[in-house]
Amino acid sequence: MIAKQHRTPLPSVDWLHGKMSDLKIQFQVFEGPMDLLLFLVKKQEVDIYEVNMTELATQFLAHVELMQRLDLELAGEFIVMASTLMYIKSRELLPMEEQVEDPDEDDNEDPRWDLIRRLVEYRRFKDASQDLQRLEIEQRNVYTRRPGSIPIEPLPAGNRLEANIFDLVEAVNELLERFAKRETSRSEIVDDRWSISEKIGLIRRRFSQVGRLTFSELFDGVGSRGEVAATFLALLELVRLKQLRTTQAAAFGEIEITIAPVEMQHLESEHMQPETMLT
């Protein structure tokens, strides 16, 4: 069975380096290399045992390069996995008679199948973890808005999927591609040194008013790739702090951003405080 080809184009975003140094986002607090591999396997829409390793390696390297250009601090495990995938890719591309045997490699050990075995085990672990998390959410008390509180709708129903970091990276990649096409010459690119800390404040104030936005709505009004990147990194930090939550109605669908339960209660407390002081 031939896997479907899903290529992620890389925008030219080298200009990002050094422009937003006020806050570093540590990627390892979100996901690891195995999570990225499972995400890419799911996009190929094939059984994990039939995955196209050459395509998987290409996509993995493209995502790692994009995340590095976005100034995300990647754990060393991503580089190790990239090396492993490149080795597997080289073995699959070379004819058997041209492959050089590794004296340290076990005769019965195939790096491709070893990686697939690890992926299967990790997927089982992730599925079990998600089942436990789902049970925990179902057992929580349903959040009820108090009289006089700000008009924020509750979080989406439990049938929505959590949008992971890779969904977000692919979504912002599409935005960056769009802006790259608009900025056809260097003279059109303004010096947009955006502060991620300032963007965090702007996003928090916006969500205190509206409660929820789609991913594309969050970026309404941005004027450059630099502002897109700063807004995206600010969003990641707020997700990391569990102040915002990102979900999808279906896998790879439109991303919706909502205020997380704890942050929603905090905002309502702030809203209720002036009334309490007047009594």
Short mmCIF file of C-alpha atoms in Angstrom, two decimals:
data_model
loop_
_atom_site.label_atom_id
_atom_site.label_comp_id
_atom_site.label_asym_id
_atom_site.label_seq_id
_atom_site.Cartn_x
_atom_site.Cartn_y
_atom_site.Cartn_z
CA MET A 1 0.00 0.00 0.00
CA ILE A 2 1.45 3.37 -1.03
CA ALA A 3 1.31 6.08 1.62
CA LYS A 4 -0.27 9.40 0.75
CA GLN A 5 2.26 12.17 0.35
CA HIS A 6 1.82 15.09 2.78
CA ARG A 7 4.62 17.57 2.29
CA THR A 8 5.05 20.54 4.60
CA PRO A 9 6.68 23.47 2.77
CA LEU A 10 9.20 25.45 4.74
CA PRO A 11 8.92 29.22 4.72
CA SER A 12 12.08 31.28 4.55
CA VAL A 13 12.12 32.54 8.12
CA ASP A 14 15.83 32.95 8.85
CA TRP A 15 15.10 36.60 9.62
CA LEU A 16 13.41 35.46 12.84
CA HIS A 17 16.68 34.78 14.66
CA GLY A 18 17.51 37.44 17.22
CA LYS A 19 14.24 39.31 16.82
CA MET A 20 12.30 37.80 19.72
CA SER A 21 14.84 36.96 22.40
CA ASP A 22 12.74 38.14 25.36
CA LEU A 23 11.26 34.67 25.84
CA LYS A 24 12.49 31.20 24.91
CA ILE A 25 9.89 28.46 24.44
CA GLN A 26 11.18 25.04 25.49
CA PHE A 27 9.63 22.57 23.08
CA GLN A 28 10.33 19.53 25.23
CA VAL A 29 7.62 20.59 27.71
CA PHE A 30 5.06 19.97 24.95
CA GLU A 31 6.00 16.86 23.00
CA GLY A 32 8.94 14.63 22.14
CA PRO A 33 10.25 13.09 18.91
CA MET A 34 8.05 10.00 19.26
CA ASP A 35 4.98 12.24 19.43
CA LEU A 36 6.03 13.94 16.19
CA LEU A 37 6.53 10.55 14.51
CA LEU A 38 3.06 9.37 15.57
CA PHE A 39 1.59 12.64 14.29
CA LEU A 40 3.27 12.16 10.89
CA VAL A 41 2.25 8.48 10.69
CA LYS A 42 -1.35 9.51 11.30
CA LYS A 43 -1.10 12.04 8.47
CA GLN A 44 0.10 9.31 6.10
CA GLU A 45 -3.22 7.54 6.79
CA VAL A 46 -1.69 4.08 6.77
CA ASP A 47 -1.17 1.32 9.29
CA ILE A 48 1.91 1.97 11.39
CA TYR A 49 3.52 -1.22 10.01
CA GLU A 50 3.13 0.05 6.43
CA VAL A 51 4.48 3.55 6.97
CA ASN A 52 6.72 5.00 4.26
CA MET A 53 9.97 5.51 6.18
CA THR A 54 11.58 7.62 3.46
CA GLU A 55 8.65 10.04 3.48
CA LEU A 56 8.52 9.93 7.28
CA ALA A 57 12.18 10.91 7.55
CA THR A 58 11.73 13.79 5.08
CA GLN A 59 8.71 15.14 6.96
CA PHE A 60 10.38 14.77 10.35
CA LEU A 61 13.44 16.73 9.23
CA ALA A 62 11.23 19.43 7.68
CA HIS A 63 9.31 19.87 10.94
CA VAL A 64 12.49 19.98 13.01
CA GLU A 65 13.98 22.61 10.70
CA LEU A 66 10.83 24.74 10.90
CA MET A 67 10.68 24.52 14.69
CA GLN A 68 14.33 25.52 14.94
CA ARG A 69 13.68 28.52 12.69
CA LEU A 70 10.78 29.49 14.92
CA ASP A 71 13.36 29.69 17.72
CA LEU A 72 11.88 26.78 19.67
CA GLU A 73 14.39 25.06 21.94
CA LEU A 74 14.36 21.41 20.90
CA ALA A 75 15.56 18.61 23.11
CA GLY A 76 18.60 16.64 21.97
CA GLU A 77 16.36 13.61 21.42
CA PHE A 78 15.01 15.26 18.26
CA ILE A 79 18.49 15.41 16.76
CA VAL A 80 19.17 11.79 17.72
CA MET A 81 15.89 10.70 16.11
CA ALA A 82 16.68 12.74 12.99
CA SER A 83 19.99 10.88 12.68
CA THR A 84 18.24 7.53 13.13
CA LEU A 85 15.69 8.38 10.44
CA MET A 86 18.38 9.53 8.03
CA TYR A 87 20.21 6.22 8.54
CA ILE A 88 17.02 4.23 7.90
CA LYS A 89 16.26 6.38 4.84
CA SER A 90 19.74 5.80 3.41
CA ARG A 91 19.37 2.02 3.87
CA GLU A 92 16.03 1.99 2.08
CA LEU A 93 17.27 4.09 -0.83
CA LEU A 94 20.43 2.06 -1.46
CA PRO A 95 20.28 -1.31 -3.24
CA MET A 96 21.01 -4.24 -0.93
CA GLU A 97 24.36 -4.97 -2.61
CA GLU A 98 25.56 -1.40 -1.99
CA GLN A 99 24.67 -1.26 1.69
CA VAL A 100 27.63 -1.25 4.08
CA GLU A 101 27.26 -3.59 7.02
CA ASP A 102 27.69 -2.08 10.47
CA PRO A 103 29.93 -4.41 12.56
CA ASP A 104 28.23 -3.18 15.76
CA GLU A 105 24.74 -3.97 14.46
CA ASP A 106 23.07 -7.23 15.45
CA ASP A 107 22.41 -9.51 12.46
CA ASN A 108 18.77 -9.86 13.50
CA GLU A 109 18.31 -6.16 14.20
CA ASP A 110 16.60 -4.05 11.54
CA PRO A 111 16.57 -0.34 12.52
CA ARG A 112 13.31 0.18 10.64
CA TRP A 113 11.46 -2.53 12.54
CA ASP A 114 13.08 -1.53 15.80
CA LEU A 115 11.68 1.99 15.36
CA ILE A 116 8.25 0.66 14.40
CA ARG A 117 8.23 -1.54 17.51
CA ARG A 118 9.07 1.49 19.67
CA LEU A 119 6.35 3.51 17.97
CA VAL A 120 3.74 0.81 18.62
CA GLU A 121 4.73 0.61 22.29
CA TYR A 122 4.68 4.38 22.65
CA ARG A 123 1.27 4.62 20.99
CA ARG A 124 -0.12 2.11 23.49
CA PHE A 125 1.31 4.20 26.32
CA LYS A 126 -0.19 7.40 24.86
CA ASP A 127 -3.60 5.78 24.35
CA ALA A 128 -3.66 4.53 27.95
CA SER A 129 -2.61 7.95 29.22
CA GLN A 130 -5.33 9.68 27.20
CA ASP A 131 -7.95 7.23 28.49
CA LEU A 132 -6.97 8.04 32.07
CA GLN A 133 -7.03 11.76 31.32
CA ARG A 134 -10.49 11.44 29.76
CA LEU A 135 -11.79 9.67 32.87
CA GLU A 136 -10.31 12.37 35.08
CA ILE A 137 -12.03 15.11 33.06
CA GLU A 138 -15.38 13.28 33.22
CA GLN A 139 -15.12 13.07 37.01
CA ARG A 140 -14.52 16.79 37.48
CA ASN A 141 -17.36 19.00 38.52
CA VAL A 142 -19.09 20.74 35.64
CA TYR A 143 -18.07 24.39 35.61
CA THR A 144 -20.99 26.79 36.21
CA ARG A 145 -20.82 30.52 35.56
CA ARG A 146 -21.76 32.66 38.58
CA PRO A 147 -24.28 35.52 38.29
CA GLY A 148 -22.63 38.74 37.18
CA SER A 149 -19.55 37.03 35.76
CA ILE A 150 -18.10 37.82 32.35
CA PRO A 151 -20.01 36.20 29.45
CA ILE A 152 -17.55 33.45 28.59
CA GLU A 153 -18.97 30.20 27.29
CA PRO A 154 -17.77 26.96 28.95
CA LEU A 155 -15.11 24.82 27.37
CA PRO A 156 -15.96 22.65 24.37
CA ALA A 157 -17.65 19.33 24.98
CA GLY A 158 -15.48 16.35 25.74
CA ASN A 159 -15.82 14.95 22.21
CA ARG A 160 -13.39 17.57 20.88
CA LEU A 161 -9.76 16.54 20.33
CA GLU A 162 -6.83 18.32 21.89
CA ALA A 163 -4.79 20.07 19.20
CA ASN A 164 -1.15 19.20 19.80
CA ILE A 165 1.95 21.29 19.18
CA PHE A 166 2.42 19.83 15.71
CA ASP A 167 -1.08 20.87 14.64
CA LEU A 168 -0.20 24.39 15.78
CA VAL A 169 3.17 24.38 14.01
CA GLU A 170 1.58 23.30 10.72
CA ALA A 171 -1.13 25.96 11.07
CA VAL A 172 1.39 28.75 11.66
CA ASN A 173 3.52 27.41 8.81
CA GLU A 174 0.60 28.04 6.43
CA LEU A 175 0.31 31.61 7.72
CA LEU A 176 4.02 32.22 7.29
CA GLU A 177 3.83 30.90 3.73
CA ARG A 178 1.04 33.36 2.96
CA PHE A 179 2.99 36.31 4.34
CA ALA A 180 6.15 35.19 2.53
CA LYS A 181 4.28 35.46 -0.78
CA ARG A 182 3.10 38.97 0.09
CA GLU A 183 6.55 40.19 1.04
CA THR A 184 7.94 39.91 -2.47
CA SER A 185 10.94 42.13 -1.87
CA ARG A 186 13.13 43.04 1.10
CA SER A 187 12.03 46.68 0.87
CA GLU A 188 8.49 45.61 1.82
CA ILE A 189 9.60 43.91 5.05
CA VAL A 190 9.44 46.30 7.99
CA ASP A 191 11.67 46.11 11.06
CA ASP A 192 9.15 44.32 13.25
CA ARG A 193 10.90 43.52 16.52
CA TRP A 194 7.96 42.08 18.40
CA SER A 195 8.04 41.31 22.10
CA ILE A 196 6.54 37.94 22.97
CA SER A 197 5.85 39.17 26.51
CA GLU A 198 3.80 42.06 25.13
CA LYS A 199 1.94 39.70 22.81
CA ILE A 200 1.08 37.48 25.79
CA GLY A 201 -0.52 40.46 27.50
CA LEU A 202 -2.47 41.40 24.37
CA ILE A 203 -3.75 37.84 23.89
CA ARG A 204 -4.83 37.54 27.53
CA ARG A 205 -6.75 40.80 27.34
CA ARG A 206 -8.41 39.71 24.13
CA PHE A 207 -9.53 36.38 25.57
CA SER A 208 -10.85 38.06 28.71
CA GLN A 209 -13.34 39.76 26.38
CA VAL A 210 -14.26 37.03 23.90
CA GLY A 211 -13.49 33.71 25.62
CA ARG A 212 -12.76 31.76 22.45
CA LEU A 213 -11.27 32.24 18.98
CA THR A 214 -10.31 30.07 16.06
CA PHE A 215 -6.61 29.87 15.24
CA SER A 216 -7.06 32.06 12.16
CA GLU A 217 -9.09 34.65 14.12
CA LEU A 218 -6.26 34.99 16.61
CA PHE A 219 -4.04 36.21 13.78
CA ASP A 220 -6.54 38.68 12.33
CA GLY A 221 -4.82 42.03 11.86
CA VAL A 222 -1.21 40.82 12.05
CA GLY A 223 0.94 42.66 9.54
CA SER A 224 4.11 40.63 9.03
CA ARG A 225 5.81 37.27 9.44
CA GLY A 226 7.60 38.61 12.50
CA GLU A 227 4.30 39.44 14.16
CA VAL A 228 2.88 36.04 13.16
CA ALA A 229 5.84 34.29 14.81
CA ALA A 230 5.66 36.43 17.97
CA THR A 231 1.91 35.82 18.29
CA PHE A 232 2.44 32.09 17.79
CA LEU A 233 5.18 31.85 20.43
CA ALA A 234 3.01 33.85 22.84
CA LEU A 235 0.19 31.37 22.22
CA LEU A 236 2.52 28.44 22.93
CA GLU A 237 3.59 29.98 26.22
CA LEU A 238 -0.03 30.52 27.31
CA VAL A 239 -0.83 26.91 26.38
CA ARG A 240 2.23 25.75 28.33
CA LEU A 241 1.04 27.74 31.34
CA LYS A 242 -2.39 26.07 30.93
CA GLN A 243 -4.08 29.45 30.55
CA LEU A 244 -5.34 28.61 27.05
CA ARG A 245 -6.50 25.36 25.52
CA THR A 246 -6.42 24.33 21.83
CA THR A 247 -8.91 21.80 20.44
CA GLN A 248 -10.23 20.43 17.14
CA ALA A 249 -13.57 18.92 16.15
CA ALA A 250 -11.66 16.30 14.12
CA ALA A 251 -8.06 15.31 13.51
CA PHE A 252 -6.23 17.95 11.43
CA GLY A 253 -9.35 20.14 11.51
CA GLU A 254 -9.74 23.81 12.35
CA ILE A 255 -8.11 24.73 15.66
CA GLU A 256 -10.20 26.48 18.30
CA ILE A 257 -8.59 28.29 21.23
CA THR A 258 -10.45 28.69 24.53
CA ILE A 259 -9.66 29.91 28.01
CA ALA A 260 -8.63 27.00 30.24
CA PRO A 261 -10.87 26.25 33.26
CA VAL A 262 -8.46 27.58 35.90
CA GLU A 263 -7.80 30.77 33.96
CA MET A 264 -11.54 31.25 33.37
CA GLN A 265 -12.15 31.17 37.12
CA HIS A 266 -9.29 33.63 37.66
CA LEU A 267 -10.77 36.07 35.15
CA GLU A 268 -14.19 35.81 36.75
CA SER A 269 -12.66 36.46 40.18
CA GLU A 270 -11.06 39.61 38.78
CA HIS A 271 -14.41 40.64 37.33
CA MET A 272 -16.27 40.02 40.61
CA GLN A 273 -13.73 41.85 42.78
CA PRO A 274 -14.98 45.44 42.18
CA GLU A 275 -18.54 44.36 43.06
CA THR A 276 -17.29 42.76 46.27
CA MET A 277 -15.43 45.93 47.22
CA LEU A 278 -18.60 48.01 46.79
CA THR A 279 -20.63 45.90 49.21
#
